[in-house]
Each structure stands twice: as structure tokens, then as C-alpha cells.
Amino acid sequence: EAGVTQFPSHSVIEKGQTVTLRCDPISGHDNLYWYRRVMGKEIKFLLHFVKESKQDESGMPNNRFLAERTGGTYSTLKVQPAELEDSGVYFCASSQGGEQFFGPGTRLTVL
Amino acid sequence: LAKTTQPISMDSYEGQEVNITCSHNNIATNDYITWYQQFPSQGPRFIIQGYKTKVTNEVASLFIPADRKSSTLSLPRVSLSDTAVYYCLVGEQTGANNLFFGTGTRLTVIP
């Protein structure tokens, strides 16, 4: 069974550009989460989808971040425009009421 | 939410038993204790979860005293591949809630 996958694994962009991260959860998992770790900090929750609905987006840092999960399958996280402080590793996780399974993360570098 | 405190780092020789203790003085009645493991360039991975006393699986044991204000993750006979960061999390059991990661404990296994 395929685990949670994320694309791309790495992304290097310049300040002011737009980047879109993608997460494919484990098939059948209704819950999808985004987390991130910025340099030197702890892993922080960003938001939680239940199917296509945003259950909790209290961790989204500002309106430059937009997450979608159309159709309740894969999810995208867009950062527009990217700032230097957005650099870090973005993790996606999915669950079906039990443990959360994490993807390998996308390392975002904003120059 | 209950705050957790754990050592920043630990070193151990191969073949030894490693015990990592986590303090969570403000744990709530409904909270469970969950440990995640994270290898470099990977997302966190669920290891074990417990509510009280002792839980054991094929990877580790989790010891929780009666007052539940602390817990100890025990890794038997560690190998080099157990080098990772170990996170102690406290929260509701269901996977339909976001996770709050602390700083974690960086375990280094030495040959």
C-alpha cells in the first residue's frame, strides 16, 4: 500500500514567487493535515481537512498561504508570494481516525 | 494543551537499552501519550501510544506512572538505525486532531 506522497521533494524559489506543494494522502483517508518546520523551530500544525472541508485552519500563518483539497483526494498548499521566512520543510499527513501517517516532506527554500 | 518536556539529546552505544523520559505535568484526563520517531529527510512516524501503566509493541515499550505526569519510552537493544529524533506528544487519542510537536530528543547511537 502506498504511503503519503509529496511533490516536489525540494523547491528553491526567489522571494515574491509562487510555489504550490502537493500532497497525496493514503487512499481512503478522510483526514489530511499540513504541518511545517521552519529553520530551528518545532514542527507546527497548519491546517486539517476532513474530506474536502477545512476542519481547522488555525495554524495558517497568514493569507499568503492557501490550501485546497478539491474532491477530497489530494491537497495543494500554495504560497503566494513567498517570503524568506517561509523556508522550511512542509509535511503532509493523513489518517482515518487513528494514527497519522506522514509524508517525507517538501523542503522549500526561498532566496 | 499539555506541554511536554524531554531531553534535547541522548547518546547510546549499540546494543544498549535506551530510556527517554518525557514530562507532561498538565496532562488532561482525556489525553493519551504518543511517541513519534523521525529520521533525517523523512516525516515523523508513529511508534507507540498509551494511556496508563505499560504498553509494549514490536518496536518499543511505554511506561506511564499512576499520576501520568511523565512517561518513558524504552527502546531495547538499540542499533545504529535507531538514530533519530523522538517526539513525545500529549493529546486526545483520535487521529482526527492536529498534533503538537515539541523539540524532541535527538538520539544518537554510537557503534
Coordinates of C-alpha atoms in Angstrom, one line a residue:
Chain A
E1 CA 0.0 0.0 0.0
A2 CA 1.4 3.4 -1.0
G3 CA 2.1 5.8 1.8
V4 CA 1.6 9.6 1.9
T5 CA 3.5 11.2 -1.0
Q6 CA 4.5 14.8 -1.5
F7 CA 5.7 16.7 -4.5
P8 CA 8.2 18.2 -5.1
S9 CA 10.7 16.9 -2.6
H10 CA 12.7 20.1 -2.9
S11 CA 11.8 23.6 -4.2
V12 CA 14.0 26.6 -4.5
I13 CA 12.3 29.9 -5.4
E14 CA 13.0 33.5 -5.1
K15 CA 11.2 35.9 -2.8
G16 CA 8.0 37.0 -4.3
Q17 CA 7.4 34.0 -6.5
T18 CA 4.6 31.5 -6.1
V19 CA 5.1 27.8 -5.1
T20 CA 2.5 25.0 -5.0
L21 CA 3.1 21.9 -2.9
R22 CA 1.1 18.8 -3.4
C23 CA 0.2 16.0 -1.1
D24 CA -1.4 12.7 -2.0
P25 CA -2.8 11.0 1.2
I26 CA -3.2 7.3 1.7
S27 CA -6.2 6.2 -0.3
G28 CA -9.4 6.3 1.7
H29 CA -8.1 8.6 4.4
D30 CA -10.6 11.4 5.0
N31 CA -8.3 13.4 7.3
L32 CA -5.4 15.3 5.7
Y33 CA -3.1 17.6 7.6
W34 CA -0.4 20.1 6.7
Y35 CA 2.5 20.9 9.1
R36 CA 5.7 22.7 8.7
R37 CA 9.0 23.2 10.4
V38 CA 10.8 26.4 9.7
M39 CA 14.5 26.7 10.4
G40 CA 15.4 25.9 14.0
K41 CA 11.8 25.7 15.1
E42 CA 9.4 22.9 16.1
I43 CA 7.0 21.1 13.7
K44 CA 3.9 23.2 13.7
F45 CA 0.4 22.4 12.6
L46 CA -1.0 24.4 9.7
L47 CA -4.4 23.0 8.9
H48 CA -6.7 20.0 8.8
F49 CA -9.1 18.8 6.1
V50 CA -11.8 16.3 6.6
K51 CA -12.5 15.2 3.0
E52 CA -12.8 18.5 1.1
S53 CA -13.7 20.7 4.0
K54 CA -11.3 22.7 6.1
Q55 CA -11.9 21.4 9.7
D56 CA -9.2 23.6 11.3
E57 CA -7.0 26.2 9.7
S58 CA -5.9 27.9 12.9
G59 CA -2.3 27.2 12.2
M60 CA -2.1 29.0 8.8
P61 CA 0.4 31.8 9.3
N62 CA -1.2 34.4 7.0
N63 CA -3.2 34.9 3.9
R64 CA -0.3 34.2 1.6
F65 CA -1.0 30.5 2.3
L66 CA -3.9 28.8 0.5
A67 CA -4.7 25.2 0.9
E68 CA -7.2 23.2 -1.2
R69 CA -8.5 19.7 -1.3
T70 CA -10.8 19.5 -4.2
G71 CA -12.8 16.3 -4.4
G72 CA -11.4 15.2 -1.1
T73 CA -8.4 13.4 -2.5
Y74 CA -5.1 15.2 -3.0
S75 CA -4.3 18.5 -1.5
T76 CA -2.3 21.5 -2.6
L77 CA -0.7 24.2 -0.5
K78 CA 0.1 27.4 -2.4
V79 CA 2.4 30.1 -1.1
Q80 CA 1.9 33.4 -2.9
P81 CA 4.0 35.5 -2.7
A82 CA 6.7 33.5 -0.9
E83 CA 8.8 35.3 1.7
L84 CA 12.2 34.4 3.2
E85 CA 10.7 33.2 6.4
D86 CA 8.6 30.6 4.6
S87 CA 11.7 28.5 4.1
G88 CA 11.4 25.1 5.8
V89 CA 10.1 21.6 5.5
Y90 CA 6.4 21.2 4.8
F91 CA 4.9 17.9 5.9
C92 CA 1.6 16.4 5.0
A93 CA -0.1 13.6 7.0
S94 CA -3.3 11.6 6.6
S95 CA -5.4 9.5 8.9
Q96 CA -8.6 7.6 9.1
G97 CA -9.3 8.3 12.8
G98 CA -6.2 6.6 14.1
E99 CA -2.5 7.4 13.9
Q100 CA -1.4 10.0 11.4
F101 CA 0.9 8.9 8.6
F102 CA 3.3 11.4 7.4
G103 CA 4.8 12.0 4.0
P104 CA 8.5 12.7 3.5
G105 CA 8.0 16.4 3.3
T106 CA 8.8 19.1 0.8
R107 CA 11.9 21.2 1.6
L108 CA 11.2 24.8 0.5
T109 CA 14.0 27.3 0.2
V110 CA 13.1 30.9 -0.5
L111 CA 16.1 33.0 -1.7
Chain B
L1 CA -2.8 21.7 25.8
A2 CA -0.4 19.9 28.0
K3 CA 3.2 21.0 27.4
T4 CA 5.9 18.3 27.2
T5 CA 9.5 18.5 28.2
Q6 CA 12.1 16.0 27.1
P7 CA 15.9 16.0 26.9
I8 CA 17.3 17.7 23.8
S9 CA 19.7 14.9 23.0
M10 CA 21.0 11.5 24.2
D11 CA 23.8 9.2 23.1
S12 CA 23.9 5.5 23.5
Y13 CA 26.1 2.6 22.4
E14 CA 24.7 -0.1 20.2
G15 CA 23.0 -3.0 22.0
Q16 CA 22.1 -0.9 25.0
E17 CA 18.6 -0.2 26.2
V18 CA 17.6 3.5 25.9
N19 CA 15.0 5.2 28.0
I20 CA 13.7 8.6 27.1
T21 CA 11.6 10.3 29.7
C22 CA 9.0 13.0 28.9
S23 CA 7.4 15.3 31.5
H24 CA 3.8 16.4 31.0
N25 CA 2.7 17.8 34.3
N26 CA -0.5 19.3 32.9
I27 CA -1.8 16.2 31.2
A28 CA -5.6 16.2 31.0
T29 CA -7.9 13.2 31.9
N30 CA -8.7 12.6 28.2
D31 CA -5.1 12.8 27.0
Y32 CA -3.1 10.0 25.6
I33 CA 0.7 9.9 25.3
T34 CA 2.1 9.2 21.9
W35 CA 5.6 8.9 20.7
Y36 CA 6.8 9.6 17.1
Q37 CA 10.2 8.9 15.5
Q38 CA 11.7 10.9 12.8
F39 CA 14.7 10.0 10.6
P40 CA 16.5 12.6 8.6
S41 CA 14.7 13.7 5.5
Q42 CA 11.6 11.8 6.5
G43 CA 8.3 12.6 8.1
P44 CA 7.6 11.6 11.7
R45 CA 6.5 8.0 12.2
F46 CA 4.1 6.7 14.9
I47 CA 5.9 4.4 17.4
I48 CA 3.6 3.8 20.3
Q49 CA 0.7 5.2 22.3
G50 CA -0.6 4.7 25.8
Y51 CA -2.9 6.0 28.5
K52 CA -1.6 4.4 31.6
T53 CA 0.7 1.7 33.0
K54 CA 2.6 -0.1 30.3
V55 CA 2.2 -0.6 26.6
T56 CA 4.6 -2.8 24.5
N57 CA 4.8 -3.4 20.8
E58 CA 7.4 -4.8 18.5
V59 CA 9.3 -1.5 18.5
A60 CA 9.3 -0.1 22.0
S61 CA 7.7 -0.1 25.4
L62 CA 6.0 2.9 27.0
F63 CA 5.9 3.2 30.8
I64 CA 3.4 5.6 32.4
P65 CA 3.2 6.0 36.1
A66 CA 0.0 6.3 38.0
D67 CA 0.0 10.1 38.1
R68 CA 0.6 10.2 34.3
K69 CA 2.7 13.3 34.7
S70 CA 5.6 11.7 32.9
S71 CA 6.2 8.8 30.6
T72 CA 9.2 6.8 29.5
L73 CA 9.9 5.4 26.0
S74 CA 12.1 2.4 26.2
L75 CA 14.0 1.1 23.2
P76 CA 15.5 -2.3 23.7
R77 CA 19.0 -3.1 22.4
V78 CA 19.3 -0.1 20.0
S79 CA 21.1 -0.3 16.8
L80 CA 22.7 2.4 14.6
S81 CA 19.4 2.6 12.6
D82 CA 17.6 3.8 15.7
T83 CA 19.4 7.1 15.5
A84 CA 16.6 9.6 15.1
V85 CA 14.6 12.3 16.8
Y86 CA 11.9 11.0 19.2
Y87 CA 8.9 13.2 20.0
C88 CA 6.6 12.9 22.9
L89 CA 3.1 14.2 22.3
V90 CA 0.1 14.5 24.6
G91 CA -3.4 14.9 23.3
E92 CA -6.6 13.1 22.5
Q93 CA -6.4 9.7 21.1
T94 CA -8.2 10.0 17.9
G95 CA -6.2 10.8 14.8
A96 CA -8.7 13.4 13.8
N97 CA -6.9 16.1 15.8
N98 CA -3.8 18.1 14.9
L99 CA -0.6 17.1 16.6
F100 CA 1.6 19.4 18.7
F101 CA 5.3 18.6 18.5
G102 CA 7.8 19.7 21.0
T103 CA 11.6 19.9 20.4
G104 CA 12.0 16.2 20.6
T105 CA 15.0 14.2 21.7
R106 CA 17.8 13.5 19.3
L107 CA 19.1 10.0 20.0
T108 CA 22.5 9.2 18.5
V109 CA 23.5 5.5 18.6
I110 CA 27.3 5.0 18.7
P111 CA 29.0 1.9 17.3

